[in-house]
Amino acid sequence: MNMIRATAPPPDVRVFQTEAPVPVVALARRLGLKVYDEETNAAISGRLVRDTARGGPSGYAVYVNGAHHRNRKRFTLAHEIAHFLLHRHLLEAGIVEDDALYRSHLSNAIESEANRMAAEILMPWHLIDQAIDQGITAPADLASLFQVSETAMRIRLGLPT
Ligand SMILES: [Zn+2]
């Protein structure tokens, strides 16, 4: 398995990246995912579950921790979309035995791959460059424009958090 995999989003995703903030819920729906806000006290942010009854046309549902801040939920959803795009073969092949990737300790590489693609989904460079050209340069301002946490934006920009 090639561990250094491109995390650039596919064309399906790019059509949703015409302006900030990227409409991540609409994107999830377009990909055939059904999205649920989950009431949970668990420390988890989200999970991707193969479920033909509760899933969308793709056969998958995403559960997002409903107690989290809106921006964090957007990142979680983008992260689960990335798992759907990059890793669902692991669920289908039964390599991840659980039906939910969140319990998997399969590999940190998988988690960082999903985080990298989530950043690509929510903070595409062409839109960041556009904002900077318009004079929006402070990380906090960029974060609120893209509806992501300032930490997520700072990581994207390669700044210390
Ligand atoms: Zn994950």
Coordinates of C-alpha atoms and ligand atoms in Angstrom, one line a residue, residues 46 79-80 83 101-102 110-111 114-115, ligand 1:
G46 CA -17.4 11.7 14.6
H79 CA -12.6 14.4 8.1
E80 CA -15.3 11.7 7.8
H83 CA -12.4 8.7 5.3
L101 CA -13.4 3.8 11.8
Y102 CA -13.1 5.8 14.9
I110 CA -4.9 6.9 8.1
E111 CA -6.0 9.6 10.6
A114 CA -8.0 12.2 6.7
N115 CA -7.0 15.3 8.5
Ligands
ZN1 ZN -10.7 9.5 11.6

